[in-house]
Short mmCIF file of C-alpha atoms in Angstrom, two decimals:
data_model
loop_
_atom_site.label_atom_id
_atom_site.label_comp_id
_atom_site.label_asym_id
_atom_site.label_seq_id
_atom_site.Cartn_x
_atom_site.Cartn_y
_atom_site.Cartn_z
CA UNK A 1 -24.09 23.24 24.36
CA UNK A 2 -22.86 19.74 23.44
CA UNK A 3 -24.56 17.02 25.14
CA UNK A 4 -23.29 13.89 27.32
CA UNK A 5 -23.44 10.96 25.39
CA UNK A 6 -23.07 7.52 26.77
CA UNK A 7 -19.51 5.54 25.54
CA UNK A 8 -20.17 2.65 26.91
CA UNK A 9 -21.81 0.41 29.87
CA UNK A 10 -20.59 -2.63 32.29
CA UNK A 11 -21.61 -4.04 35.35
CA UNK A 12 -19.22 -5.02 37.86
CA UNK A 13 -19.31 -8.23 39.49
CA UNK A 14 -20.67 -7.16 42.68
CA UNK A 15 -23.23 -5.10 40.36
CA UNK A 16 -22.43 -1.71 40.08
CA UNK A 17 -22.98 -0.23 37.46
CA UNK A 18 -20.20 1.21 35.17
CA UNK A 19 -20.69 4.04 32.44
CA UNK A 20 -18.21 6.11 30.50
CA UNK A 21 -19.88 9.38 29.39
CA UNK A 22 -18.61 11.33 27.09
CA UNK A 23 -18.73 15.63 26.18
CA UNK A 24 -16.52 17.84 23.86
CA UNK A 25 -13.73 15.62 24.56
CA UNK A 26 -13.59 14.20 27.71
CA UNK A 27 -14.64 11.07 29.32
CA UNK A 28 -15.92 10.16 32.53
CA UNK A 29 -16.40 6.70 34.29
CA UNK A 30 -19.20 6.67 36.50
CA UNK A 31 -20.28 3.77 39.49
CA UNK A 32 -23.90 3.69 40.17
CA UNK A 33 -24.23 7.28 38.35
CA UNK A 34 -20.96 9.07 40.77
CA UNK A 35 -18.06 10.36 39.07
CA UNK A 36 -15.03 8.05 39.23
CA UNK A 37 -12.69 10.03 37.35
CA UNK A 38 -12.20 12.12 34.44
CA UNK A 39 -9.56 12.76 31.84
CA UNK A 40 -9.96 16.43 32.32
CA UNK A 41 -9.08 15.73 36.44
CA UNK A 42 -6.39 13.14 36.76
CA UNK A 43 -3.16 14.42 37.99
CA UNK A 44 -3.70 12.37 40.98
CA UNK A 45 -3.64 9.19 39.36
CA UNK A 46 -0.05 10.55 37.75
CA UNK A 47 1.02 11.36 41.48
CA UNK A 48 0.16 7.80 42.49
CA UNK A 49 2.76 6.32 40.27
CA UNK A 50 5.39 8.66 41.20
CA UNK A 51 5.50 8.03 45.06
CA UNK A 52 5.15 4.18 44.08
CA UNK A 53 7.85 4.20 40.99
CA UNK A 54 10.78 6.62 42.27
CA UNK A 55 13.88 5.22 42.14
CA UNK A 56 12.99 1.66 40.75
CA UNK A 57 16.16 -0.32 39.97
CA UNK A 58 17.05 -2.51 36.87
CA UNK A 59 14.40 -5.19 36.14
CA UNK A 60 11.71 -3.95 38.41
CA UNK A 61 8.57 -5.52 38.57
CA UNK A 62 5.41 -3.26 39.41
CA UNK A 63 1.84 -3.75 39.82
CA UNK A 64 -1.20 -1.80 39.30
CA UNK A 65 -4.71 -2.42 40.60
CA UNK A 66 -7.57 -0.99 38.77
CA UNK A 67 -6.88 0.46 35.11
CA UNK A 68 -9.01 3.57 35.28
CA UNK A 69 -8.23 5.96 32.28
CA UNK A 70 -4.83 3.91 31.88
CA UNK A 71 -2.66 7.45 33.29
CA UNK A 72 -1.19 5.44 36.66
CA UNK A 73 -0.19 2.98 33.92
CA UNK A 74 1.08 5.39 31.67
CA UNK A 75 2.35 7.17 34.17
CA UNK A 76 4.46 4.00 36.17
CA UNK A 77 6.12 2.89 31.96
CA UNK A 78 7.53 6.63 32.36
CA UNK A 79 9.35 5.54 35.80
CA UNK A 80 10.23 1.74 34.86
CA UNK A 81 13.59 0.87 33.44
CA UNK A 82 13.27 -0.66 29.82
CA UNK A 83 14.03 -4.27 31.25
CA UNK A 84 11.46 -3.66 33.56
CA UNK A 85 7.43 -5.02 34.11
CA UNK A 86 4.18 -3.53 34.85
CA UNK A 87 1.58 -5.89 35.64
CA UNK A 88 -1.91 -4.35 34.82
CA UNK A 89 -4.69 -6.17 36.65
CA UNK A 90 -8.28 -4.53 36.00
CA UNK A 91 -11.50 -6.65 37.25
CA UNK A 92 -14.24 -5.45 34.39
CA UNK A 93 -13.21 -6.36 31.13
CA UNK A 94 -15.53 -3.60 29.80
CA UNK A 95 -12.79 -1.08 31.13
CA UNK A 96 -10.28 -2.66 29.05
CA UNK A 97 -12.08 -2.27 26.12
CA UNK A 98 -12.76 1.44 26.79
CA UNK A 99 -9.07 1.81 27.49
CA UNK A 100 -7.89 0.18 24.33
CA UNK A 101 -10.34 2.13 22.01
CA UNK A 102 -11.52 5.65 22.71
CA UNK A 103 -9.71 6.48 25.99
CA UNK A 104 -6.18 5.01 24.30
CA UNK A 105 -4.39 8.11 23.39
CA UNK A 106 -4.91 10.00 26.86
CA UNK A 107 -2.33 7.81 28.47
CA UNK A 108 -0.20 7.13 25.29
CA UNK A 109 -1.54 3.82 24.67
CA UNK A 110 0.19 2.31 28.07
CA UNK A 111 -1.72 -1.21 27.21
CA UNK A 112 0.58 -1.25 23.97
CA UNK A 113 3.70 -0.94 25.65
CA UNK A 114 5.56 -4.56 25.47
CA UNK A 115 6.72 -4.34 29.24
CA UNK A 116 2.66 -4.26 29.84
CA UNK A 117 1.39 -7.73 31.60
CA UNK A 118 -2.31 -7.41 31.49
CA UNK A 119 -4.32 -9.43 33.61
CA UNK A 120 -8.14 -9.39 33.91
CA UNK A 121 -8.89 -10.43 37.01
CA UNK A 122 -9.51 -9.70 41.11
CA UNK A 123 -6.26 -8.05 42.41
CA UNK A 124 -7.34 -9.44 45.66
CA UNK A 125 -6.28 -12.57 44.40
CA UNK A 126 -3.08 -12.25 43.16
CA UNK A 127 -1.90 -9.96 45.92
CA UNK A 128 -2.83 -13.41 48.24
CA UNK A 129 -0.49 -15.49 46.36
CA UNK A 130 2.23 -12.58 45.94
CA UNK A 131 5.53 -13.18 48.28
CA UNK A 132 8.02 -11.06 47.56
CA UNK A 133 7.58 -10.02 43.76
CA UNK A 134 6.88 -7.01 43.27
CA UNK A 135 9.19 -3.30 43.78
CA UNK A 136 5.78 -1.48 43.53
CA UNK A 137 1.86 -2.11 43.86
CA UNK A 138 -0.18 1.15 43.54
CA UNK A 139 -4.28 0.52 43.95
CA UNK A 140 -6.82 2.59 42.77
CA UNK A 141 -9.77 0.28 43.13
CA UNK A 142 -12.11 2.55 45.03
CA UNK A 143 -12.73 6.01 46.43
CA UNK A 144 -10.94 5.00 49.78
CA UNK A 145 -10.20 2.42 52.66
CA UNK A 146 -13.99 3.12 53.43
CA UNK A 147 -15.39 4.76 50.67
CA UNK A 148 -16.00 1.69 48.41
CA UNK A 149 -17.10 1.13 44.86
CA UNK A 150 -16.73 -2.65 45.12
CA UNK A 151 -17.71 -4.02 48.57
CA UNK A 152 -14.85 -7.26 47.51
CA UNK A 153 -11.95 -4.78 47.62
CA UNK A 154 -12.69 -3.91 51.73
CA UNK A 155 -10.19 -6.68 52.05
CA UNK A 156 -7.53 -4.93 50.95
CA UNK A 157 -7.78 -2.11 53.83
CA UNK A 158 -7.88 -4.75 56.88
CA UNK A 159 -4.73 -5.56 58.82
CA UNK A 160 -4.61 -9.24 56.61
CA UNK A 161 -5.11 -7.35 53.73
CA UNK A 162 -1.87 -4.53 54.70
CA UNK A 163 -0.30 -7.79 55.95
CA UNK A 164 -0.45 -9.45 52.45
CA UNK A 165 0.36 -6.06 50.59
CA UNK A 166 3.34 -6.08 53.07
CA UNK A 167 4.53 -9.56 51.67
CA UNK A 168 3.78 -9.44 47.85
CA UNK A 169 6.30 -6.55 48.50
CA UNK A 170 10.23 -6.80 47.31
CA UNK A 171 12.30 -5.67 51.04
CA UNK A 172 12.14 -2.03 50.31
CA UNK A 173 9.01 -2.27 48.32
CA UNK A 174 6.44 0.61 48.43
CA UNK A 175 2.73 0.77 48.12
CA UNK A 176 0.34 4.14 47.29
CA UNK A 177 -2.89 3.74 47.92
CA UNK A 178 -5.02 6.00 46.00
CA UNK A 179 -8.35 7.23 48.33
CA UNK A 180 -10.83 10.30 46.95
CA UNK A 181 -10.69 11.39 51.07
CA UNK A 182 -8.94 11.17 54.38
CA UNK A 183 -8.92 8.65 56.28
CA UNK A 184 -7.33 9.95 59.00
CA UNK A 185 -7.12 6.27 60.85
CA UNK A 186 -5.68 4.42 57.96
CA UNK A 187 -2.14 5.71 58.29
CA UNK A 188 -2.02 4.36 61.84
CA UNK A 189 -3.32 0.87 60.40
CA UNK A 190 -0.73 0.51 57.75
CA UNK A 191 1.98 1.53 60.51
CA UNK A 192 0.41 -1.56 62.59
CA UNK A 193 0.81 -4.13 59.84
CA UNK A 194 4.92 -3.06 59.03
CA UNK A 195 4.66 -0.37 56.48
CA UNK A 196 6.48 2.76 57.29
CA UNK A 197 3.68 4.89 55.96
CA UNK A 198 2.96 8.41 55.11
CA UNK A 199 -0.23 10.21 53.59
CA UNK A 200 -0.18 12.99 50.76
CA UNK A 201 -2.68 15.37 49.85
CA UNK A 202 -2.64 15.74 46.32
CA UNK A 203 -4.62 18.08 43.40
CA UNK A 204 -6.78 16.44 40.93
CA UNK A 205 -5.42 19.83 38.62
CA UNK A 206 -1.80 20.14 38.20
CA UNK A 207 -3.08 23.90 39.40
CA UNK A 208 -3.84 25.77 42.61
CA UNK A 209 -7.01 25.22 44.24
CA UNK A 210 -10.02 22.60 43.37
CA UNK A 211 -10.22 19.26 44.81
CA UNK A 212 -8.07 17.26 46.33
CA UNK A 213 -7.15 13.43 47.14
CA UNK A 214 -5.12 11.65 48.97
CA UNK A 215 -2.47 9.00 48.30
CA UNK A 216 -1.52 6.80 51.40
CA UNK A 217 2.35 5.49 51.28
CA UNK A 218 3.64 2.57 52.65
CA UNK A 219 7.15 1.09 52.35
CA UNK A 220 8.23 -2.27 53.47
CA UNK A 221 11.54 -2.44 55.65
#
C-alpha cells in the first residue's frame, strides 16, 4: 500500500495549520490535521459555481472566496462569457502555490485563464468595500456559518456580514455559500438581511449515496 506523503505545509494567519497530503494520486488539504477537501470528493465545489454562475450575462464579473483545489474556479470560467471576469481571492499564499504546481491540472489550470483576477488577500475585506460589482460571489472559506476553519471569516455569516454580501451584489446578483453541514437557522438569517435564499443538499460524488453538503443560495432583488 502506497503511503501519504506530505505536499506541502502553511499556516494560516489565525494559525491553523494547512497541509496537502498526497496518495496514488490524490491530494488532500487538511486544517489542524481535518480533511478540507479532496480531489477524489469535489463535485460540491462544481455545484457551488453552478447555482452562483447560471445565466450570467455579457461582461459579468464574479467572485470567488477561498481557492481550494481551484474546481469552483474552474468550474465558474466554464459558466462566464469570454468578455467576462472571475476574481480569485485566496488568503494563504501557500494555497496558491499548491494550486499552480501539483494540483494545476485537476481544475484545468483555472489560474491560467486570462479572465482570472487573482488576489491574495482577506475576502472579508474586499466584500466591505464592494457596492454593486459583482453578478456572482460564491465562498468556500470554511466548513459552515458555524463550523469555522478561520475564526476571521465568522464575519461573513452575521447579519452585517449578509448585509455587505447583499451590496457588493449587482441587482439580481446571487451568492452560494458553500457549508460541509446544515445549518438549519442560516437560511432564515440570509432571508432577514434581503436575500431571497434557498439551501441545497448536494453529493461530494457525482454518485448515489456518501456524504453530503450543503450550498446556501441567496439572490439579491
Amino acid at each position: 500500500m502506497k503511503p501519504w506523503t506530505i505536499a506541502g505545509e502553511a499556516v494560516s494567519p489565525d494559525g491553523t495549520k494547512l497541509e496537502l497530503i498526497s496518495h496514488d494520486g490524490e491530494y488532500v488539504i487538511k486544517a489542524d490535521g481535518l480533511p478540507l477537501m479532496s480531489t477524489r470528493m469535489h463535485y460540491s465545489e462544481l455545484e457551488l459555481a453552478r447555482f452562483a454562475c447560471s445565466k450570467l450575462k455579457a461582461g459579468a464579473r464574479v467572485m470567488i472566496g477561498g481557492l481550494g483545489l481551484g474546481y469552483t474556479l474552474g468550474a465558474a470560467l466554464e459558466l462566464l462569457p469570454k468578455q467576462g471576469t472571475a476574481l480569485q481571492v485566496e488568503l494563504v499564499p501557500e494555497v496558491i502555490e499548491w494550486n499552480l504546481g501539483p494540483l494545476a491540472s485537476f481544475a484545468n489550470r483555472p489560474l491560467n485563464d486570462e479572465r482570472t483576477e487573482l488576489v491574495q488577500g482577506d475576502v472579508t475585506k474586499i466584500i466591505r468595500k464592494s457596492k454593486n460589482e459583482f453578478d456572482a460571489i460564491m465562498l468556500d472559506v470554511d466548513n459552515g456559518p458555524s463550523a469555522l476553519v478561520n475564526e476571521r471569516n465568522s464575519w461573513l455569516y452575521t447579519d452585517l456580514g449578509l448585509q455587505a454580501i447583499k451590496g457588493a451584489l449587482k441587482n439580481g446578483g446571487k451568492v452560494a455559500i458553500w457549508s460541509a453541514d446544515d445549518e438549519p437557522k442560516f437560511v432564515i438569517k440570509m432571508k432577514r438581511n434581503g436575500l431571497r435564499a434557498t439551501k441545497h443538499f448536494v453529493r461530494a460524488h457525482n454518485k448515489k449515496g456518501g456524504i453530503r453538503h450543503v450550498i446556501f443560495t441567496g439572490q439579491k432583488n
